[in-house]
Structures are given as structure tokens and as C-alpha cells.
Amino acid sequence: MPIDVVSKADGLRKSFFRSNRVIVSLFLVLWAIAVLVQFSAISFLAGEEGRTFLGVLVKSLGIMLSTLVLFFLFSSIQRRDRLINTGWLIYLLSVLGIVLVPFIGLEINGARRSLPMPIIGSIQPTEFFKIGIVFVAAMVFGDFNHPIKRLADTLMNILRKIFRGIPQFECSPTASFFILVFTPLFFVFSHALSMTIFLVILSLILVLYGGKVDRFFVKVVVGMVVVAVVGFLAIKYTPDSAVRGTKLERMITWKNRLEPDRAGLTKEEYNALSKTQQDSLNYVITDATMQEKYAKMAVARGLHNGIQGAGSSKMRHFMPEIYNDFIYSLIIEEYGYLGLIGVPIIYLLLLLYIRQIAQDSKYRFYEIVLYGLTTSIVLQALVNMFVATGMIPVTGQTLPLISYGGSSQWAVSIQFGLIAAVVSIIYKEKMADKREQEEREKTETDAIIETSQAPITEELEGIEEETINEHE
């Protein structure tokens, strides 16, 4: 290999680690935590029919190793055009997957969320759609031209023809963004309400980052509030018999998450009980409340006993989703206050560091990508931790990079990789601007010196000429 190629590659490697020491460190810390806690969490999976602990462990390690590959693969993007095209491709592929899920997706627990895939088993397109909408926001609200804006305008024109005469479909960057995001969400809503809500909230935050709060944005927010209220009332008051056996049967699950657990009693029987008797039902463990109740026990046990170490959890044997939605409760049970406080601090450090880096960016595109990807990770982490500690109902959001599961871990690894890539590109462009500034200042200084030396040179030449004349 030529020496100049080797030296260039070595320079890029040094530049990457110089600009991404914090990102790489935070990623590896979360990765190490994931390896430790998954060793404990996957024991429940090993008890399922047809599975062994060794088989599940090998699969878990395989996924973890693949996350490392994905992180360093996407973080190696060192050019702006490749970064933009990568985000565009992720958006298109995730939208295609979302559209296909209702037709050929795998049905798990009464809902279709995953597409069957060879070798890896299945994949959830919505996990990657989080990345896609961040890049859509950066392309629409950013300072680089991209074909996605033309796609948004085309969809807008189609809607104008369908809803002719309705003034709400006005042309604006905000309207284009919402069209590109909300159109695929119609395929997600029926089988993943919590994911839909998460993506809508993330979209609203991205508009705020983009600084495009216009009349259309206000109309959309008002419309969402109306839809949310109507949807809440419909879920709460629609009889189970009206939706059971239909495509809206998921409403029963949503209703159960909103209402207090009645321990198998009918609504009439529950209301006939005294307040004391109703409160006592909070200590009754049923299939519907098993996850939440044992998660609270795990948290209480961990805060009481302190650091016990990997594999010490007792509640993991009773929680089918301990490796996924409730892995934070496992961390607290095994590591006490260290796990309770330490894990949120890692995500908080990521947010604070990216805030500092984004402020140094001279392009709006980079700023939106950094804030968007980081917000997606941190928001998802907060939702998962709130669920695991019983502060909000179960949503199905995983703890980024730590929860067991291929799609979620791969998507988060790609997000970390893209964050590192953007930070590296910002650093390179900043260094290039600095060198250009130094060269410009050097040129100006040389010009000043040359200009100032000209009279002195002429004066010396005159003195020399006079001296020669005197001697003659």
C-alpha cells in the first residue's frame, strides 16, 4: 500500500478518535453495561420451549458484537454527501418496511410490528424510522438542498388535489415535514400506539429544533390534541365486545393500561368494593400486572440491599419482559443506587456533550441531526426508566443499547455511529476553516510586510546610488 495512503488513513483515524473520545467512551460504557445485565436478563428466555441458555447467550453476544460493527461502520462516514445519502436511504427503507408490515409482518401478541428476515429472524422498521425522520427534519429545515424537498412538494400537491379548496394544506417547510412523517405513521398507528405517540412527540421536538413554528404547526398541534382527547374517550368507553375479534382489538390492551387493575373482577364487582378493599387489590398479582408488580419489587429490593452484582436478581425469574421493557428494574435490583443514578447520568452526559458540539456547528443541518438523534436516544431512555419504576404505563420502549433485542440495539448503534460521524465531520470542517483562516492571515501578513518593505528598499537603493555618485 502506498505510503501516502497509509499516512492519510492514519490521519483520519487520529482525527476521528480526537474528535470522538467522549462519544466512543459513552457508547462503550453502555455496551459493557448491556453485556453484564443481559447475562442476568436472558435467563427467562432460556426457559422457553426449544431454547437453551447457551443458545440464547450466543445470540445475545452475536447481537452485541454486531452493534460494535455497526457503530464503527457508520461512524466512519467522513463526508457530508455520504452522510446525507445515508440518512435518506434509511428513511426510504424504513418507510418501505412500515408499509409492508401490515401485509407480511409477523404477528406477536396480537400485533404486527416486525418483518421476517433471513438469518437474523425479524426486524422492526419503526426503530429505524426514528433515524429517518431526524434526517428528514435536517433536510427540510437545514441549509442543504436535497431531492426530499421535491418529494414533499409532490405529496403536498397530491393532497391539494384530493382535498381541493381546503386551505390547511398550505406550502411550508413544516407542512412538508409533517407530510413525510405522518403518512407512514398511518400504517403504524393500529398496531403500535405507543410507538406512534413517541414518533409524533419526536417530530414536534424536531420542528422546534428546526425553528419553523408557523401557523401550520399550531394547527397540527391543536388537531393532535383533539384527536388525543377523542381517542382517549373512545378507548375508555368503547365496550370490549364491540372490538373483540376485529382489527381494533388492540383497544382492549390500551384500555387495560389506562384503568386500574381489578384483579379479575368485573367493573361492577370492583366498584361495589370499599376504598380499602380496592387498595388491597394493588397487592394482588395477576397476569396483567405481573410485570409492573415484580418490577417494583426488584427496585425496592435493589435500593434496600445495595450492590449485589451480576446474576443476583431474584425477580428476573418471574418477569417475561425483564430483558426488554423492564431491564432498568433489573439494573437497580443488582446494582442498587449505583444503577439507579449511574445509567441516567450516562444519557444525560451524552445530551450535554452534544449540546456543546452542536453550538460549534456552522450548519443548521448538522445541528438538527445531532440534537434529533440524541433526543431520540435520551427520550427513549427516559420513557423506559419511567415504565420500569412504575411512573407511567407500559409503552414497549426499550432502554437504548442495553435492552435485549436486535432491531432496537442495531438502530441505537447506528444512531451513535451517525452522531460520531457528524461530530467528526464538524471537527474536520472546523480544522479546515482554521487552516484556511491561518493561510489567509499569513497571506495578508506577507502582503503587509511586502508593502511596508517597499519604501525602505527604495530608500536604501537611493542612499546607495548617492554614495556611488559621491565616490565618483
Short mmCIF file of C-alpha atoms in Angstrom, two decimals:
data_model
loop_
_atom_site.label_atom_id
_atom_site.label_comp_id
_atom_site.label_asym_id
_atom_site.label_seq_id
_atom_site.Cartn_x
_atom_site.Cartn_y
_atom_site.Cartn_z
CA MET A 1 0.00 0.00 0.00
CA PRO A 2 1.42 3.44 -0.90
CA ILE A 3 2.88 5.42 1.99
CA ASP A 4 0.66 8.45 1.33
CA VAL A 5 -2.50 6.30 1.54
CA VAL A 6 -1.34 4.77 4.83
CA SER A 7 -0.47 8.16 6.28
CA LYS A 8 -3.86 9.57 5.16
CA ALA A 9 -5.74 6.66 6.77
CA ASP A 10 -3.69 7.08 9.94
CA GLY A 11 -4.51 10.80 9.95
CA LEU A 12 -8.24 10.11 9.58
CA ARG A 13 -8.08 7.57 12.40
CA LYS A 14 -6.34 10.04 14.72
CA SER A 15 -8.77 12.77 13.73
CA PHE A 16 -11.76 10.50 14.45
CA PHE A 17 -10.62 9.49 17.94
CA ARG A 18 -9.50 13.02 18.77
CA SER A 19 -12.97 14.38 18.00
CA ASN A 20 -14.99 11.42 19.28
CA ARG A 21 -13.35 10.33 22.52
CA VAL A 22 -16.45 11.21 24.53
CA ILE A 23 -18.92 9.54 22.14
CA VAL A 24 -16.84 6.35 21.87
CA SER A 25 -16.41 6.24 25.66
CA LEU A 26 -20.13 6.67 26.38
CA PHE A 27 -21.03 4.05 23.77
CA LEU A 28 -18.56 1.51 25.18
CA VAL A 29 -19.76 2.13 28.76
CA LEU A 30 -23.38 1.45 27.72
CA TRP A 31 -22.18 -1.55 25.71
CA ALA A 32 -20.39 -3.00 28.75
CA ILE A 33 -23.46 -2.47 30.94
CA ALA A 34 -25.58 -4.25 28.32
CA VAL A 35 -23.27 -7.27 28.33
CA LEU A 36 -23.42 -7.51 32.14
CA VAL A 37 -27.17 -7.13 32.62
CA GLN A 38 -28.16 -9.25 29.63
CA PHE A 39 -26.23 -12.12 31.18
CA SER A 40 -28.79 -11.98 34.00
CA ALA A 41 -31.84 -10.98 31.97
CA ILE A 42 -31.77 -13.68 29.29
CA SER A 43 -32.27 -16.46 31.84
CA PHE A 44 -36.04 -16.19 31.33
CA LEU A 45 -35.62 -16.64 27.57
CA ALA A 46 -33.55 -19.75 28.19
CA GLY A 47 -36.53 -21.31 29.96
CA GLU A 48 -38.78 -21.06 26.92
CA GLU A 49 -39.54 -24.14 24.88
CA GLY A 50 -36.84 -25.04 22.36
CA ARG A 51 -34.24 -22.67 23.83
CA THR A 52 -31.16 -23.22 25.95
CA PHE A 53 -29.16 -20.75 28.00
CA LEU A 54 -26.10 -21.33 25.83
CA GLY A 55 -28.08 -20.72 22.63
CA VAL A 56 -29.63 -17.51 23.95
CA LEU A 57 -26.25 -16.35 25.29
CA VAL A 58 -24.56 -16.93 21.93
CA LYS A 59 -27.33 -14.99 20.16
CA SER A 60 -27.03 -12.14 22.68
CA LEU A 61 -23.26 -11.95 22.24
CA GLY A 62 -23.72 -12.06 18.46
CA ILE A 63 -26.07 -9.09 18.60
CA MET A 64 -23.71 -7.19 20.89
CA LEU A 65 -20.74 -7.79 18.58
CA SER A 66 -22.83 -6.66 15.60
CA THR A 67 -23.64 -3.41 17.43
CA LEU A 68 -19.92 -2.68 17.67
CA VAL A 69 -19.53 -3.30 13.95
CA LEU A 70 -22.48 -1.03 13.11
CA PHE A 71 -21.22 1.74 15.39
CA PHE A 72 -17.75 1.88 13.87
CA LEU A 73 -19.11 1.33 10.35
CA PHE A 74 -21.46 4.32 10.44
CA SER A 75 -19.04 6.46 12.44
CA SER A 76 -16.52 6.04 9.60
CA ILE A 77 -18.62 8.28 7.33
CA GLN A 78 -16.35 11.27 6.80
CA ARG A 79 -18.08 13.17 4.00
CA ARG A 80 -21.17 15.36 4.08
CA ASP A 81 -22.74 13.95 0.91
CA ARG A 82 -22.38 10.37 2.14
CA LEU A 83 -23.94 11.32 5.46
CA ILE A 84 -26.95 12.90 3.75
CA ASN A 85 -27.41 9.96 1.38
CA THR A 86 -27.17 7.51 4.30
CA GLY A 87 -29.96 9.28 6.18
CA TRP A 88 -32.08 9.45 3.01
CA LEU A 89 -31.60 5.72 2.40
CA ILE A 90 -32.51 4.83 6.00
CA TYR A 91 -35.71 6.88 5.68
CA LEU A 92 -36.76 5.21 2.40
CA LEU A 93 -36.02 1.66 3.60
CA SER A 94 -37.80 2.16 6.92
CA VAL A 95 -40.88 3.60 5.17
CA LEU A 96 -40.92 0.63 2.81
CA GLY A 97 -40.71 -1.74 5.79
CA ILE A 98 -43.52 0.09 7.63
CA VAL A 99 -45.80 -0.20 4.60
CA LEU A 100 -45.08 -3.93 4.25
CA VAL A 101 -45.57 -4.83 7.94
CA PRO A 102 -49.43 -4.87 7.91
CA PHE A 103 -49.36 -7.29 4.97
CA ILE A 104 -46.45 -9.69 5.58
CA GLY A 105 -45.37 -8.81 9.12
CA LEU A 106 -45.01 -11.33 11.93
CA GLU A 107 -47.92 -11.32 14.39
CA ILE A 108 -46.73 -11.34 18.01
CA ASN A 109 -49.10 -10.82 20.96
CA GLY A 110 -51.90 -9.84 18.61
CA ALA A 111 -49.93 -7.14 16.77
CA ARG A 112 -47.78 -6.96 13.64
CA ARG A 113 -44.58 -4.99 14.23
CA SER A 114 -41.76 -6.97 12.61
CA LEU A 115 -40.80 -8.11 9.15
CA PRO A 116 -39.40 -11.64 8.70
CA MET A 117 -35.75 -11.54 7.68
CA PRO A 118 -33.36 -14.35 6.74
CA ILE A 119 -30.55 -15.19 9.20
CA ILE A 120 -31.45 -12.51 11.77
CA GLY A 121 -35.09 -13.66 12.14
CA SER A 122 -37.01 -10.39 12.11
CA ILE A 123 -36.61 -6.63 12.14
CA GLN A 124 -38.79 -3.73 13.29
CA PRO A 125 -38.82 -0.90 10.71
CA THR A 126 -40.17 1.67 13.19
CA GLU A 127 -36.92 1.53 15.17
CA PHE A 128 -35.03 2.78 12.11
CA PHE A 129 -37.79 5.23 11.18
CA LYS A 130 -36.69 7.25 14.23
CA ILE A 131 -33.39 7.86 12.44
CA GLY A 132 -35.18 8.55 9.17
CA ILE A 133 -37.39 11.34 10.47
CA VAL A 134 -34.40 13.07 12.08
CA PHE A 135 -32.70 13.28 8.69
CA VAL A 136 -35.96 14.35 7.05
CA ALA A 137 -36.13 17.25 9.50
CA ALA A 138 -32.49 18.13 8.85
CA MET A 139 -33.03 18.07 5.07
CA VAL A 140 -36.26 20.07 5.16
CA PHE A 141 -35.23 22.65 7.80
CA GLY A 142 -31.49 22.58 7.15
CA ASP A 143 -29.30 24.56 4.78
CA PHE A 144 -28.53 21.89 2.15
CA ASN A 145 -30.72 21.28 -0.90
CA HIS A 146 -31.94 17.70 -1.30
CA PRO A 147 -34.46 15.83 -3.52
CA ILE A 148 -36.53 15.06 -0.41
CA LYS A 149 -37.92 18.59 -0.59
CA ARG A 150 -39.25 17.86 -4.06
CA LEU A 151 -40.83 14.65 -2.77
CA ALA A 152 -42.56 16.62 -0.02
CA ASP A 153 -43.86 19.14 -2.55
CA THR A 154 -45.18 16.32 -4.75
CA LEU A 155 -47.08 14.77 -1.82
CA MET A 156 -48.41 18.20 -0.93
CA ASN A 157 -49.74 18.74 -4.44
CA ILE A 158 -51.44 15.34 -4.38
CA LEU A 159 -53.15 16.24 -1.11
CA ARG A 160 -54.24 19.57 -2.56
CA LYS A 161 -55.91 17.77 -5.46
CA ILE A 162 -57.61 15.28 -3.14
CA PHE A 163 -58.75 17.94 -0.65
CA ARG A 164 -59.28 20.73 -3.15
CA GLY A 165 -60.18 24.04 -1.61
CA ILE A 166 -59.06 23.21 1.92
CA PRO A 167 -56.63 25.99 2.94
CA GLN A 168 -54.93 23.92 5.66
CA PHE A 169 -52.71 22.26 3.07
CA GLU A 170 -50.53 25.32 2.65
CA CYS A 171 -46.98 25.08 1.35
CA SER A 172 -44.36 25.45 4.08
CA PRO A 173 -41.31 23.51 5.31
CA THR A 174 -43.29 22.43 8.38
CA ALA A 175 -46.12 21.10 6.25
CA SER A 176 -43.65 19.22 4.03
CA PHE A 177 -42.01 17.65 7.07
CA PHE A 178 -45.30 16.52 8.63
CA ILE A 179 -46.44 15.02 5.32
CA LEU A 180 -43.25 12.96 5.05
CA VAL A 181 -43.51 11.76 8.66
CA PHE A 182 -47.23 11.30 9.29
CA THR A 183 -48.03 9.50 6.04
CA PRO A 184 -46.09 6.33 7.07
CA LEU A 185 -47.49 6.59 10.62
CA PHE A 186 -50.96 5.67 9.33
CA PHE A 187 -49.55 2.17 8.84
CA VAL A 188 -48.11 2.12 12.39
CA PHE A 189 -51.00 3.51 14.44
CA SER A 190 -53.26 0.46 14.55
CA HIS A 191 -50.63 -1.98 15.87
CA ALA A 192 -48.17 0.26 17.76
CA LEU A 193 -49.93 3.14 19.50
CA SER A 194 -47.12 3.84 21.97
CA MET A 195 -44.54 3.93 19.17
CA THR A 196 -46.80 6.27 17.18
CA ILE A 197 -47.07 8.63 20.15
CA PHE A 198 -43.28 8.52 20.63
CA LEU A 199 -42.64 9.34 16.96
CA VAL A 200 -45.19 12.18 16.99
CA ILE A 201 -43.57 13.74 20.07
CA LEU A 202 -40.13 13.37 18.48
CA SER A 203 -41.46 15.03 15.30
CA LEU A 204 -42.80 18.01 17.25
CA ILE A 205 -39.45 18.42 19.01
CA LEU A 206 -37.65 18.32 15.65
CA VAL A 207 -39.85 21.13 14.34
CA LEU A 208 -38.89 23.19 17.39
CA TYR A 209 -35.22 22.43 16.71
CA GLY A 210 -35.73 23.49 13.12
CA GLY A 211 -37.16 26.82 14.25
CA LYS A 212 -40.18 26.50 11.95
CA VAL A 213 -43.06 27.10 14.35
CA ASP A 214 -45.62 28.58 11.98
CA ARG A 215 -49.42 28.59 11.65
CA PHE A 216 -49.40 25.09 10.18
CA PHE A 217 -47.51 23.79 13.21
CA VAL A 218 -50.08 25.33 15.56
CA LYS A 219 -52.93 23.80 13.55
CA VAL A 220 -51.27 20.39 13.69
CA VAL A 221 -50.75 20.60 17.46
CA VAL A 222 -54.37 21.64 18.02
CA GLY A 223 -55.53 18.81 15.76
CA MET A 224 -53.40 16.32 17.69
CA VAL A 225 -54.88 17.46 20.99
CA VAL A 226 -58.40 16.99 19.61
CA VAL A 227 -57.54 13.55 18.21
CA ALA A 228 -55.89 12.56 21.51
CA VAL A 229 -58.96 13.55 23.54
CA VAL A 230 -61.37 11.79 21.16
CA GLY A 231 -59.12 8.71 21.07
CA PHE A 232 -58.86 8.60 24.85
CA LEU A 233 -62.63 8.77 25.25
CA ALA A 234 -63.13 6.13 22.55
CA ILE A 235 -60.67 3.75 24.21
CA LYS A 236 -62.10 4.32 27.66
CA TYR A 237 -65.80 3.97 26.84
CA THR A 238 -65.90 1.54 23.90
CA PRO A 239 -67.19 -1.87 25.14
CA ASP A 240 -64.72 -4.74 24.78
CA SER A 241 -67.33 -6.79 22.95
CA ALA A 242 -67.54 -4.16 20.19
CA VAL A 243 -63.91 -4.54 19.17
CA ARG A 244 -63.06 -8.11 20.17
CA GLY A 245 -62.30 -10.19 17.08
CA THR A 246 -61.78 -7.11 14.88
CA LYS A 247 -58.70 -5.17 13.78
CA LEU A 248 -59.35 -2.76 16.67
CA GLU A 249 -58.97 -5.47 19.32
CA ARG A 250 -55.75 -3.74 20.45
CA MET A 251 -58.01 -1.13 22.06
CA ILE A 252 -58.68 -3.62 24.85
CA THR A 253 -54.96 -3.69 25.67
CA TRP A 254 -54.79 0.10 25.61
CA LYS A 255 -57.82 0.33 27.91
CA ASN A 256 -56.28 -2.09 30.42
CA ARG A 257 -53.20 0.14 30.63
CA LEU A 258 -55.32 3.20 31.40
CA GLU A 259 -57.61 1.64 34.00
CA PRO A 260 -56.63 0.33 37.48
CA ASP A 261 -56.18 -3.41 37.73
CA ARG A 262 -59.29 -5.10 39.11
CA ALA A 263 -57.60 -8.46 39.79
CA GLY A 264 -60.02 -10.34 37.53
CA LEU A 265 -63.16 -8.67 38.89
CA THR A 266 -65.74 -7.10 36.62
CA LYS A 267 -66.16 -3.34 36.70
CA GLU A 268 -69.40 -3.67 38.67
CA GLU A 269 -67.82 -6.01 41.24
CA TYR A 270 -64.82 -3.68 41.60
CA ASN A 271 -66.98 -0.59 42.13
CA ALA A 272 -69.01 -2.44 44.79
CA LEU A 273 -65.88 -2.79 46.97
CA SER A 274 -64.89 -0.28 49.61
CA LYS A 275 -61.89 2.01 49.09
CA THR A 276 -59.80 -0.13 51.45
CA GLN A 277 -60.70 -3.31 49.58
CA GLN A 278 -59.88 -1.65 46.24
CA ASP A 279 -56.49 -0.55 47.58
CA SER A 280 -55.76 -4.06 48.79
CA LEU A 281 -56.10 -5.32 45.20
CA ASN A 282 -52.92 -3.38 44.37
CA TYR A 283 -51.02 -6.18 46.12
CA VAL A 284 -52.69 -8.95 44.11
CA ILE A 285 -50.50 -10.17 41.26
CA THR A 286 -52.31 -11.19 38.09
CA ASP A 287 -51.12 -11.98 34.58
CA ALA A 288 -52.00 -8.42 33.54
CA THR A 289 -49.98 -6.76 36.32
CA MET A 290 -47.21 -9.30 36.82
CA GLN A 291 -44.55 -7.24 35.02
CA GLU A 292 -45.25 -3.98 36.86
CA LYS A 293 -45.58 -5.56 40.32
CA TYR A 294 -42.39 -7.62 40.13
CA ALA A 295 -40.54 -4.64 38.63
CA LYS A 296 -41.44 -2.56 41.70
CA MET A 297 -40.29 -5.44 43.93
CA ALA A 298 -36.99 -5.54 42.04
CA VAL A 299 -36.49 -1.79 42.51
CA ALA A 300 -37.33 -1.99 46.23
CA ARG A 301 -35.03 -4.98 46.72
CA GLY A 302 -32.13 -3.26 44.96
CA LEU A 303 -32.45 0.00 46.87
CA HIS A 304 -32.58 -1.94 50.14
CA ASN A 305 -29.75 -4.41 49.53
CA GLY A 306 -27.37 -2.21 47.53
CA ILE A 307 -24.85 -3.58 45.03
CA GLN A 308 -25.23 -7.35 44.67
CA GLY A 309 -23.55 -7.90 41.29
CA ALA A 310 -24.42 -9.59 38.01
CA GLY A 311 -26.69 -12.62 38.27
CA SER A 312 -28.01 -11.80 41.75
CA SER A 313 -31.53 -10.83 40.65
CA LYS A 314 -34.41 -12.85 42.10
CA MET A 315 -37.28 -11.11 40.31
CA ARG A 316 -35.93 -11.98 36.84
CA HIS A 317 -37.38 -15.48 37.18
CA PHE A 318 -40.94 -14.07 37.34
CA MET A 319 -40.82 -11.36 34.64
CA PRO A 320 -41.18 -12.43 30.99
CA GLU A 321 -40.07 -8.98 29.72
CA ILE A 322 -37.22 -8.42 32.19
CA TYR A 323 -34.69 -8.49 29.36
CA ASN A 324 -36.53 -5.82 27.38
CA ASP A 325 -39.03 -3.30 28.75
CA PHE A 326 -38.06 -3.75 32.42
CA ILE A 327 -34.30 -4.18 32.25
CA TYR A 328 -33.77 -0.95 34.20
CA SER A 329 -35.50 -2.54 37.22
CA LEU A 330 -33.04 -5.44 36.90
CA ILE A 331 -30.13 -2.97 36.90
CA ILE A 332 -31.44 -1.35 40.08
CA GLU A 333 -32.01 -4.73 41.74
CA GLU A 334 -28.45 -5.90 41.07
CA TYR A 335 -26.58 -2.58 41.47
CA GLY A 336 -28.75 -0.53 43.84
CA TYR A 337 -28.38 3.25 43.83
CA LEU A 338 -25.36 2.95 41.53
CA GLY A 339 -27.60 1.56 38.79
CA LEU A 340 -30.48 3.90 39.66
CA ILE A 341 -28.36 7.04 39.26
CA GLY A 342 -25.47 5.89 37.07
CA VAL A 343 -27.43 4.85 33.97
CA PRO A 344 -29.44 8.11 33.64
CA ILE A 345 -26.22 10.10 34.11
CA ILE A 346 -24.67 8.41 31.06
CA TYR A 347 -27.55 9.51 28.82
CA LEU A 348 -27.50 12.98 30.41
CA LEU A 349 -23.77 13.33 29.68
CA LEU A 350 -24.45 12.43 26.05
CA LEU A 351 -27.09 15.16 25.81
CA LEU A 352 -24.88 17.80 27.45
CA TYR A 353 -21.88 16.94 25.27
CA ILE A 354 -23.90 17.03 22.03
CA ARG A 355 -25.38 20.38 23.06
CA GLN A 356 -21.87 21.77 23.32
CA ILE A 357 -20.79 20.29 19.95
CA ALA A 358 -23.95 21.43 18.12
CA GLN A 359 -23.32 25.02 19.16
CA ASP A 360 -19.95 24.93 17.35
CA SER A 361 -21.56 23.83 14.07
CA LYS A 362 -21.92 26.48 11.40
CA TYR A 363 -24.57 24.47 9.51
CA ARG A 364 -28.17 24.03 10.67
CA PHE A 365 -28.23 20.54 9.12
CA TYR A 366 -25.59 19.16 11.49
CA GLU A 367 -27.23 20.81 14.49
CA ILE A 368 -30.63 19.24 13.77
CA VAL A 369 -29.11 15.79 13.16
CA LEU A 370 -27.12 15.89 16.41
CA TYR A 371 -29.99 17.20 18.53
CA GLY A 372 -32.51 14.89 16.85
CA LEU A 373 -30.58 11.63 17.20
CA THR A 374 -29.55 12.44 20.77
CA THR A 375 -33.08 13.46 21.76
CA SER A 376 -34.42 10.21 20.32
CA ILE A 377 -31.99 8.17 22.44
CA VAL A 378 -32.47 10.16 25.66
CA LEU A 379 -36.26 10.40 25.32
CA GLN A 380 -36.50 6.65 24.74
CA ALA A 381 -34.30 6.02 27.78
CA LEU A 382 -36.47 8.26 29.99
CA VAL A 383 -39.68 6.55 28.87
CA ASN A 384 -38.20 3.11 29.57
CA MET A 385 -36.94 4.13 33.02
CA PHE A 386 -40.29 5.72 33.92
CA VAL A 387 -42.07 2.49 32.93
CA ALA A 388 -39.65 0.27 34.86
CA THR A 389 -40.12 2.33 38.03
CA GLY A 390 -43.93 2.41 37.71
CA MET A 391 -44.25 6.13 36.92
CA ILE A 392 -46.10 5.67 33.60
CA PRO A 393 -47.97 2.78 31.89
CA VAL A 394 -46.11 0.19 29.83
CA THR A 395 -45.14 1.57 26.42
CA GLY A 396 -42.85 -1.04 24.91
CA GLN A 397 -39.90 1.36 24.56
CA THR A 398 -36.56 -0.32 25.24
CA LEU A 399 -33.59 1.05 27.19
CA PRO A 400 -31.27 2.23 24.37
CA LEU A 401 -28.46 -0.24 23.64
CA ILE A 402 -28.96 -2.05 26.96
CA SER A 403 -32.25 -3.89 26.44
CA TYR A 404 -32.02 -7.21 24.65
CA GLY A 405 -33.37 -7.14 21.09
CA GLY A 406 -31.83 -6.92 17.66
CA SER A 407 -33.74 -4.07 15.99
CA SER A 408 -33.55 -1.66 18.91
CA GLN A 409 -29.87 -2.30 19.63
CA TRP A 410 -28.92 -2.06 15.95
CA ALA A 411 -30.86 1.18 15.48
CA VAL A 412 -29.29 2.79 18.56
CA SER A 413 -25.82 1.67 17.46
CA ILE A 414 -26.41 3.31 14.09
CA GLN A 415 -27.58 6.46 15.87
CA PHE A 416 -24.42 6.57 17.98
CA GLY A 417 -22.34 5.93 14.87
CA LEU A 418 -24.03 8.74 12.94
CA ILE A 419 -23.59 11.11 15.89
CA ALA A 420 -19.87 10.27 15.92
CA ALA A 421 -19.71 10.78 12.15
CA VAL A 422 -21.33 14.23 12.37
CA VAL A 423 -19.02 15.25 15.23
CA SER A 424 -16.03 14.09 13.19
CA ILE A 425 -17.20 15.99 10.08
CA ILE A 426 -17.77 19.15 12.14
CA TYR A 427 -14.27 18.79 13.60
CA LYS A 428 -12.70 18.30 10.15
CA GLU A 429 -14.53 21.27 8.65
CA LYS A 430 -13.61 23.37 11.66
CA MET A 431 -9.93 22.43 11.27
CA ALA A 432 -10.12 23.13 7.53
CA ASP A 433 -11.63 26.56 8.21
CA LYS A 434 -8.92 27.21 10.80
CA ARG A 435 -6.16 26.30 8.34
CA GLU A 436 -7.80 28.45 5.67
CA GLN A 437 -8.02 31.33 8.12
CA GLU A 438 -4.37 30.89 9.09
CA GLU A 439 -3.30 30.82 5.42
CA ARG A 440 -5.39 33.90 4.70
CA GLU A 441 -3.88 35.72 7.68
CA LYS A 442 -0.40 34.64 6.59
CA THR A 443 -1.04 35.91 3.07
CA GLU A 444 -2.33 39.21 4.42
CA THR A 445 0.67 39.49 6.76
CA ASP A 446 3.10 38.76 3.93
CA ALA A 447 1.38 41.38 1.78
CA ILE A 448 1.60 43.95 4.58
CA ILE A 449 5.27 43.16 5.16
CA GLU A 450 5.99 43.36 1.44
CA THR A 451 4.13 46.66 1.18
CA SER A 452 5.91 48.12 4.21
CA GLN A 453 9.31 46.97 2.96
CA ALA A 454 8.90 48.60 -0.47
CA PRO A 455 9.62 52.22 0.67
CA ILE A 456 12.54 51.05 2.78
CA THR A 457 14.01 49.21 -0.19
CA GLU A 458 13.58 52.26 -2.40
CA GLU A 459 15.20 54.47 0.23
CA LEU A 460 18.17 52.12 0.60
CA GLU A 461 18.59 52.00 -3.15
CA GLY A 462 18.58 55.82 -3.23
CA ILE A 463 21.19 56.06 -0.48
CA GLU A 464 23.34 53.52 -2.26
CA GLU A 465 23.08 55.48 -5.50
CA GLU A 466 24.04 58.76 -3.77
CA THR A 467 27.05 57.08 -2.18
CA ILE A 468 28.25 55.82 -5.54
CA ASN A 469 27.85 59.30 -7.04
CA GLU A 470 29.89 60.91 -4.23
CA HIS A 471 32.72 58.47 -4.76
CA GLU A 472 32.74 59.25 -8.45
#
